[in-house]
Coordinates of C-alpha atoms and ligand atoms in Angstrom, one line a residue:
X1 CA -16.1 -7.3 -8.9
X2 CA -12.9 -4.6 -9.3
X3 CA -11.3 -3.9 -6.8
X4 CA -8.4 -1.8 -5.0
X5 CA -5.4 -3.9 -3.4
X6 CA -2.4 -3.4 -1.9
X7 CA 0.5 -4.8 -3.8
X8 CA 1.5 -6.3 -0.5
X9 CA -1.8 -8.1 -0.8
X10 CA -1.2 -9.6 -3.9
X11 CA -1.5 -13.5 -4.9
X12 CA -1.0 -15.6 -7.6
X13 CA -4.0 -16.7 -9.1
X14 CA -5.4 -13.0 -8.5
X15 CA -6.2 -10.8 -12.1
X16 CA -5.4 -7.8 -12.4
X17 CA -7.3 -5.3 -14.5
X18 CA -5.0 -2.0 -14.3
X19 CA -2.2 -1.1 -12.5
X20 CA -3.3 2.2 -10.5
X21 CA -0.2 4.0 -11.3
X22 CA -0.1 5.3 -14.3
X23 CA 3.1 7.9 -14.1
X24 CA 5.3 4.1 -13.6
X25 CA 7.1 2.6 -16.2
X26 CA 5.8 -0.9 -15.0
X27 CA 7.5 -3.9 -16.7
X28 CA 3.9 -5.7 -17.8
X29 CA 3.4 -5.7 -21.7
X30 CA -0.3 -5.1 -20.9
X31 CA -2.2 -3.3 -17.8
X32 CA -4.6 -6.5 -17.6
X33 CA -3.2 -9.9 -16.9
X34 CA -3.8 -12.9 -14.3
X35 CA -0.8 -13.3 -11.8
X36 CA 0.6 -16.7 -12.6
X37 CA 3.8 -17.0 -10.4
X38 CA 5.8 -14.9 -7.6
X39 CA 8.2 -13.6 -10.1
X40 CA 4.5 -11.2 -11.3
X41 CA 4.3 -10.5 -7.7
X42 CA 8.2 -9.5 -7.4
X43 CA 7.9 -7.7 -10.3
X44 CA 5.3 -5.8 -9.4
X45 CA 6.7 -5.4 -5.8
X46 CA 10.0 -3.7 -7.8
X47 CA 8.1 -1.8 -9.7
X48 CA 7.2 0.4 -6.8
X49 CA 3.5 -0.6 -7.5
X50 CA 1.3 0.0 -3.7
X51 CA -1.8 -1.3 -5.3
X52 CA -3.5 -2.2 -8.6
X53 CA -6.7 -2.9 -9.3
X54 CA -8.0 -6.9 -9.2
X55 CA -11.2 -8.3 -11.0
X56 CA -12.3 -11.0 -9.4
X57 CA -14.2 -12.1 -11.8
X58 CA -11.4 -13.2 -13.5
X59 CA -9.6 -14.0 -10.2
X60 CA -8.7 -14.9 -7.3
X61 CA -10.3 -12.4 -4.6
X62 CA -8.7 -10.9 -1.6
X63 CA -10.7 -12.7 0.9
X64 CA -9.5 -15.9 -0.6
X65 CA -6.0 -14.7 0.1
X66 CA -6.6 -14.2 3.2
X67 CA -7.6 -17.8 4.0
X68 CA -4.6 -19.4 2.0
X69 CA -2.2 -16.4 3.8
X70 CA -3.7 -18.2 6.6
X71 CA -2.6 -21.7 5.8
X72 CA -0.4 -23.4 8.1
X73 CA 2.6 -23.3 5.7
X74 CA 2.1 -20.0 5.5
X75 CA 2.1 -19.1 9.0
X76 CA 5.3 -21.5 9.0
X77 CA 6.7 -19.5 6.7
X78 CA 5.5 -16.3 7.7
X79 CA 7.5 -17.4 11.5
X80 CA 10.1 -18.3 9.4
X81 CA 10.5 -14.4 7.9
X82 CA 10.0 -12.5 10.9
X83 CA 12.6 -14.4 12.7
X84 CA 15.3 -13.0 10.2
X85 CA 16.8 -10.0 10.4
X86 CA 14.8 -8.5 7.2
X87 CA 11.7 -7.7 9.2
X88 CA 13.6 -4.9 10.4
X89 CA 13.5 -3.2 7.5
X90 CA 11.5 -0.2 6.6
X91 CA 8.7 -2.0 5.0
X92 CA 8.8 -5.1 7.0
X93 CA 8.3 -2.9 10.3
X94 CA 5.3 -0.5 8.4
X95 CA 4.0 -3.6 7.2
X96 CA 3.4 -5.0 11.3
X97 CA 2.3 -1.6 12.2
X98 CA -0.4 -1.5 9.5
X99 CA -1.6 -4.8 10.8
X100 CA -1.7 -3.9 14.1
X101 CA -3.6 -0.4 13.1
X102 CA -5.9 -2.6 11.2
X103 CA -6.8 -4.8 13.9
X104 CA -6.7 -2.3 16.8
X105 CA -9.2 -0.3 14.9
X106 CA -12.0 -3.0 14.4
X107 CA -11.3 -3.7 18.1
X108 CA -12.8 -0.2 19.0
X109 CA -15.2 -0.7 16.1
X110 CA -16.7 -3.8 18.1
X111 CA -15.6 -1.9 21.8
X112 CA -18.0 1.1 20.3
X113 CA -20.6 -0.9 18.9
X114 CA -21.0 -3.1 22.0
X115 CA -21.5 0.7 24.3
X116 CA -23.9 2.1 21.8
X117 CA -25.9 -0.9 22.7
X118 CA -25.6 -1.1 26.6
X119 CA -23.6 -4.1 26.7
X120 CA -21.0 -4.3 29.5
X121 CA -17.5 -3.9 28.6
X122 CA -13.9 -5.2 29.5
X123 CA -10.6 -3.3 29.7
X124 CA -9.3 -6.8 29.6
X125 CA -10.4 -6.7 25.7
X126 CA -8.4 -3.7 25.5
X127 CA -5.0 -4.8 27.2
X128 CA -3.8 -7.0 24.3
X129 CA -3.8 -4.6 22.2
X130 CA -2.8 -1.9 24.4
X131 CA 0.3 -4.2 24.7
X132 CA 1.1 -4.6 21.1
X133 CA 0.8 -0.7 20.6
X134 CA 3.7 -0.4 23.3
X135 CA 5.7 -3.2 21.8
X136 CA 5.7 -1.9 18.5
X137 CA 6.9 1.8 19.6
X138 CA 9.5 0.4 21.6
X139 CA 10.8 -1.5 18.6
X140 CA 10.4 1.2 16.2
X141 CA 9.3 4.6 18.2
X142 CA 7.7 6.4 15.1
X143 CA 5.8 3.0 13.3
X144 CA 2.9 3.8 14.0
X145 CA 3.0 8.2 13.6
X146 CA 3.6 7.2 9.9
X147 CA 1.0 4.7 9.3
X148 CA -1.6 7.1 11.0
X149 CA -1.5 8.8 7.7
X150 CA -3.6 6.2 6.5
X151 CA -6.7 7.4 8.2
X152 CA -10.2 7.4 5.6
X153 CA -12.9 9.7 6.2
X154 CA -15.4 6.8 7.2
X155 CA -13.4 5.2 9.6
X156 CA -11.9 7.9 10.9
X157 CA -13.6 8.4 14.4
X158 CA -11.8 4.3 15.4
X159 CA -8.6 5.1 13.6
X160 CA -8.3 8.8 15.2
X161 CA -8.7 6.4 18.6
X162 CA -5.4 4.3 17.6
X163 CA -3.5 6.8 16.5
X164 CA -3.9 9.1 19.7
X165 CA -2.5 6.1 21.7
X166 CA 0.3 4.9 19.5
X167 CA 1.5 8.9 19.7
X168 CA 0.7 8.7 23.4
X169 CA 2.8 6.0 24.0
X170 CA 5.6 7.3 21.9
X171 CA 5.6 10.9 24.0
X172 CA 5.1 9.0 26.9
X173 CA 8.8 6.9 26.4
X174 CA 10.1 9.7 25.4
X175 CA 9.4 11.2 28.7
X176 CA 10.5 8.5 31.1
X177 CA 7.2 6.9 31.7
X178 CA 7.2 3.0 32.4
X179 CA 6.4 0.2 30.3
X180 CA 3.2 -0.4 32.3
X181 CA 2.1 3.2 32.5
X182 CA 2.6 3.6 28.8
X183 CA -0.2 0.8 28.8
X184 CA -2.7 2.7 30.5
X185 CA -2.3 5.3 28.4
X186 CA -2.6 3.3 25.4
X187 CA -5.9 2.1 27.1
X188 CA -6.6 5.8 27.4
X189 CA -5.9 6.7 24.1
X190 CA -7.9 3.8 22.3
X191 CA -11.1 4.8 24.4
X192 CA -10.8 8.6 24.8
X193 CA -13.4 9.3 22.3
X194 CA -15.6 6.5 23.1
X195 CA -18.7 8.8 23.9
X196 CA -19.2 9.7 20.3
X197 CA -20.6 6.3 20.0
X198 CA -24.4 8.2 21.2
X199 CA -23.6 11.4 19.2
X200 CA -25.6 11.3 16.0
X201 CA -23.5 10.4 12.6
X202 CA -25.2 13.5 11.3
X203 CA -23.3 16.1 14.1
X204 CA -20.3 13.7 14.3
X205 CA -19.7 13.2 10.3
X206 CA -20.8 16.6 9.3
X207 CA -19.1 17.7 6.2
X208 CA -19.0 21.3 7.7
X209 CA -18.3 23.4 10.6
X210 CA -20.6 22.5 13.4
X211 CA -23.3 25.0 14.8
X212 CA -23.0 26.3 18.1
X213 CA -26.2 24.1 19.4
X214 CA -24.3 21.1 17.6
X215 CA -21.1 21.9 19.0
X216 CA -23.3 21.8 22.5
X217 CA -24.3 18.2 21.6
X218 CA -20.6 17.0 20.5
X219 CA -19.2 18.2 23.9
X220 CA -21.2 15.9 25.6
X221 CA -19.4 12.7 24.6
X222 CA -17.0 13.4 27.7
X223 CA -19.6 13.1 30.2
X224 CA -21.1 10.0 27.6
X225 CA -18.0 9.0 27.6
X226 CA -17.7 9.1 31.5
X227 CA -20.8 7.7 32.0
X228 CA -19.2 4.2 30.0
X229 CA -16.4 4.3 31.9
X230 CA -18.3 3.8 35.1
X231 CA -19.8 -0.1 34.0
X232 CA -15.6 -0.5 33.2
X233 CA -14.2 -1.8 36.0
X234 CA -10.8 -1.5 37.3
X235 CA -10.0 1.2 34.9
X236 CA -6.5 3.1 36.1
X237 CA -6.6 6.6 36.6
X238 CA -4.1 7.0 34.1
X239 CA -6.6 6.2 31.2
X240 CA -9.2 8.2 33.2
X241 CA -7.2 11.2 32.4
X242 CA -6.6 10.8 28.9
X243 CA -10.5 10.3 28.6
X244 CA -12.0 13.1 30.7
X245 CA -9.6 15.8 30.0
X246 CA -8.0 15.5 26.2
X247 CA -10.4 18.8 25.4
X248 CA -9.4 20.6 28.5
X249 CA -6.8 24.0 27.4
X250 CA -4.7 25.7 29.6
X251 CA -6.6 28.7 29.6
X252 CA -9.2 27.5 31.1
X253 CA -11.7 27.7 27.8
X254 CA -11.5 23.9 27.6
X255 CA -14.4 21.4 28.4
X256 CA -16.0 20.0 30.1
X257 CA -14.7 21.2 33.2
X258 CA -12.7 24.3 32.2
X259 CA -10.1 23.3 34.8
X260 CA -7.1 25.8 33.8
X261 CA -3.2 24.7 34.3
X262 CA -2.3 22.4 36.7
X263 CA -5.5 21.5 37.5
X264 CA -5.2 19.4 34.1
X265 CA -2.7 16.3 35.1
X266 CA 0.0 16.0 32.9
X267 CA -1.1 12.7 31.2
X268 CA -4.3 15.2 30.3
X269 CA -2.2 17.6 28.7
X270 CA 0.0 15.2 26.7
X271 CA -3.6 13.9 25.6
X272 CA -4.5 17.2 24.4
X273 CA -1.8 18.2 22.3
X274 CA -1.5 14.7 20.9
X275 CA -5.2 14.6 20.1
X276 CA -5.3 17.8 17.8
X277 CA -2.4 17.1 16.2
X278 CA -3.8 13.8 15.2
X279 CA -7.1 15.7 14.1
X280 CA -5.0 18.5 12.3
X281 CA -2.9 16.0 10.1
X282 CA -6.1 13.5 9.2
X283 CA -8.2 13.8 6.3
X284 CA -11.9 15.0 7.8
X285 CA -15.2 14.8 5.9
X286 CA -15.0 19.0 6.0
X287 CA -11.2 19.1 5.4
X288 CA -8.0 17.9 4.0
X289 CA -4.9 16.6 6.2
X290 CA -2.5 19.3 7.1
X291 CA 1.0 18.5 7.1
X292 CA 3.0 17.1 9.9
X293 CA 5.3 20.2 10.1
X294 CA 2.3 22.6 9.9
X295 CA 0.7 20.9 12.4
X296 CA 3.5 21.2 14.8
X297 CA 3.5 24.8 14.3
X298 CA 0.1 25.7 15.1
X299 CA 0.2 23.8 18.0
X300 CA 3.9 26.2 19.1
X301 CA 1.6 28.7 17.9
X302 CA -1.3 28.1 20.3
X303 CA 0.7 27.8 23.1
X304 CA 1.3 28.4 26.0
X305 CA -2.5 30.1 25.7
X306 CA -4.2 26.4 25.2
X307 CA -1.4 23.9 25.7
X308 CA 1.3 23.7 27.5
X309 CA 4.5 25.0 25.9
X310 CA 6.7 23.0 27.6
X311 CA 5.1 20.2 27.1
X312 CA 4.1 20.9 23.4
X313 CA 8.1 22.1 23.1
X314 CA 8.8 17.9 24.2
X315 CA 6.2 16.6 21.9
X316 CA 7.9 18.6 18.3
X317 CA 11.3 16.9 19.8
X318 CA 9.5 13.5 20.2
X319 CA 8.9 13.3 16.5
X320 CA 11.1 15.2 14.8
X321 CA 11.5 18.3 12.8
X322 CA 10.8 16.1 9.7
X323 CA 8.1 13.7 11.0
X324 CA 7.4 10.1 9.7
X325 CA 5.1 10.6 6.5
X326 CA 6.1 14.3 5.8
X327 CA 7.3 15.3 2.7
X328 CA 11.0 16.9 1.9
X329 CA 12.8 18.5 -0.3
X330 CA 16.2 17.2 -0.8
X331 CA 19.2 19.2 -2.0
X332 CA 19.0 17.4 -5.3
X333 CA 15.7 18.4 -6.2
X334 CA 14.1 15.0 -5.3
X335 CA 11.1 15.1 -3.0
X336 CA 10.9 12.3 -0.8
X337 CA 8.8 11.1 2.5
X338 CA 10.3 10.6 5.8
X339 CA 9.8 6.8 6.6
X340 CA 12.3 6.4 10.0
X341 CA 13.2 9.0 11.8
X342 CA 17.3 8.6 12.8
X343 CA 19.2 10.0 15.2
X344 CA 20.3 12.9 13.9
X345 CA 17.1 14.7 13.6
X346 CA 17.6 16.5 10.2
X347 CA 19.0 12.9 8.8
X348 CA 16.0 10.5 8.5
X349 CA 15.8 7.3 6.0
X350 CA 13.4 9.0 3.1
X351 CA 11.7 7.7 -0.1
X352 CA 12.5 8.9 -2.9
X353 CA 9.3 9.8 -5.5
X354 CA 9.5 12.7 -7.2
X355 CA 12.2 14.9 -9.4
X356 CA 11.2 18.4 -9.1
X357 CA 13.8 19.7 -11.2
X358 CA 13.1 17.3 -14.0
X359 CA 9.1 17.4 -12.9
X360 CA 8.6 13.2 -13.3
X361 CA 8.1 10.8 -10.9
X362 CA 10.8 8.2 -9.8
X363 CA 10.8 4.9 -8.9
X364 CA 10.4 4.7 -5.3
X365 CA 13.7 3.9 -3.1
X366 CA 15.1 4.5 0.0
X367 CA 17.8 6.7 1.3
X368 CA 19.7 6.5 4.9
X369 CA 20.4 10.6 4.9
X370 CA 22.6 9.5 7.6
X371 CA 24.8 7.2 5.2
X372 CA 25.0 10.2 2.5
X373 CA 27.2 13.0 2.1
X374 CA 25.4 14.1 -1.5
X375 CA 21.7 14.8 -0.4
X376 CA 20.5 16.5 2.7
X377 CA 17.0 17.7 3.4
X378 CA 16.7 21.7 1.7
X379 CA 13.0 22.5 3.2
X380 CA 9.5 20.9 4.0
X381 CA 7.4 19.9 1.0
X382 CA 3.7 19.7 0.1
X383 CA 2.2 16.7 -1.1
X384 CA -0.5 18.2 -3.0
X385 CA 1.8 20.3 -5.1
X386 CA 3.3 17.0 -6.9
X387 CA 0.0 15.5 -6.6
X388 CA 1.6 12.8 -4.3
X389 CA -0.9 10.9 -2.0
X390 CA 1.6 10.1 0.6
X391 CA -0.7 7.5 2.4
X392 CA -0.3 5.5 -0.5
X393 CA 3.4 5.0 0.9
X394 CA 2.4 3.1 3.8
Ligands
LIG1 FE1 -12.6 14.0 22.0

């Protein structure tokens, strides 16, 4: 069978049958060739190569890495690495943020499937991972805003969940709120759409604007939703919030209450603006992802009519004028992607891919703008211009 992997995935004894990017000079003498040792792998890994294609036919398969990845040595090892200071880097930290997105989203997956069919559910099942989601922002407060990107059309209603309480949670820091409360939101967050679990694929995957009487029928997975939320017990008002009024607008011309203002807590206004933002910057089976920065805007530009300005006004500042997995221009001419944001807002660590002046693609590496004085970031960039898929980066 052929396959997709991530390079990170990679194993010796795996085959690989092309290397899925064709615009780098990779070191290999031929695109197919079996991985015998770790110096393929490191190649590979140097090449800036984020995934090839594996026939495992010829091969090991992926599953089968799993289970040795698994092994006790390598869990020995794998101690061993994160205890050094390397996990800090950019990749180590995307790479635990990926796995955590991974696992969070078959956790709703399950949590989803287990309400579509009436079974009773725990928000003890949720805490775990509602913990892990504040851990990682607290060690690196944009991880997961860059490895949202990495949304796919099918899975997208789970991974939309994830995302909305990773970028909770980092707003919610940002803001003050405790350690704890963070957690409920992350609850929050994970379960806020968990009413589209009884709205028919067809309305909920339709790859086109919804009719009016189908828009009817998608409202309703708040009071679904609501309805779930009464057989979960002990449930904090905090995560209430986030579930019940994420479509609210200020205005008033939200559902399903139309409560206008102040009558929307703040946690439900947070959840709002953190909600379409995360829906404007995924790929969607009707559109493609807007960018981070245009995203931003629209939402400046729909306040304070639907959202709350001030709020909205916090919410740019929490991620930046460049956020994680937007594209830049630098003065150079190189386009790169914003991996970490730093501390000087206009100064984040960046990728380099792309030499628009020269029009070819580099081989990936990162720069600290902070550590620089010969590049600094000219102006936002589009991905689709340099034909750059910038999930493939994370
Ligand atoms: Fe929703």
């Amino acid at each position: 069978m052929i396959k997709k992997v991530a390079s990170n995935e990679l194993i010796v004894g795996m085959f690989v049958h092309d290397i899925n990017a064709s615009w780098i000079s990779h070191p290999f003498l031929k695109r197919q060739f079996a991985i015998t040792s770790a110096i393929d792998l490191e190649k590979i890994k140097r090449a800036g190569i984020r995934s090839v294609i594996i026939d495992t036919k010829k091969g090991l398969d992926i599953v089968q890495a799993v289970e040795m990845s698994d092994s006790p040595k390598s869990k020995k090892e794998d101690t061993k690495k994160k205890s050094k200071k390397t996990s800090r880097s950019i990749d180590g930290e995307l790479q635990g943020a990926k796995k955590l997105f991974k696992e969070a989203t078959s956790v709703i997956r399950n949590l989803m499937e287990d309400a579509r069919s009436g079974k009773k559910l725990k928000a003890a099942t949720l805490e775990p991972v509602a913990e892990r989601i504040v851990q990682t922002v607290l060690r690196n407060h944009h991880a997961l805003t860059g490895i949202s990107r990495i949304k796919t059309k099918d899975e997208y209603t789970f991974m939309h969940c994830i995302s909305v309480a990773g970028l909770l949670v980092s707003f919610a820091k940002q803001k003050g709120y405790t350690d704890e409360q963070c957690q409920k939101l992350a609850v929050g967050g994970m379960i806020h759409d968990i009413g589209k679990t009884l709205i028919p694929d067809s309305i909920l995957n339709k790859p086109a604007k919804l009719s009016d009487d189908e828009f009817k029928v998608m409202k309703h997975h708040i009071s679904i939703g609501q309805a779930i939320l009464e057989k979960i017990p002990d449930l904090d008002k905090l995560s209430v919030d986030v579930i019940t009024m994420h479509h609210e607008r200020m205005d008033g011309s939200g559902y399903p209450f139309g409560l206008k203002g102040a009558q929307i807590s703040e946690v439900g206004r947070m959840a709002a603006i953190v909600d379409v933002y995360d829906a404007l910057t995924s790929v969607r089976c009707y559109k493609e992802a807007w960018e981070p920065t245009q995203a931003l805007k629209k939402l400046l530009e729909w306040s304070p009519a639907r959202y709350d300005k001030k709020l909205v006004g916090e919410f740019v500042r929490c991620l930046g004028i460049y956020p994680v997995g937007s594209l830049v221009q630098l003065r150079s001419g190189r386009i790169g992607i914003v991996m970490k944001a730093g501390k000087d807002l206009l100064k984040p660590q960046v990728r380099i891919v792309y030499n628009a002046k020269h029009a070819h693609y580099e081989m990936p590496r990162d720069i600290d703008l902070a550590r620089t004085q010969t590049e600094e970031i000219q102006s936002a960039a589009v991905p689709a211009k340099y034909q750059l898929d910038v999930s493939e980066f994370f």
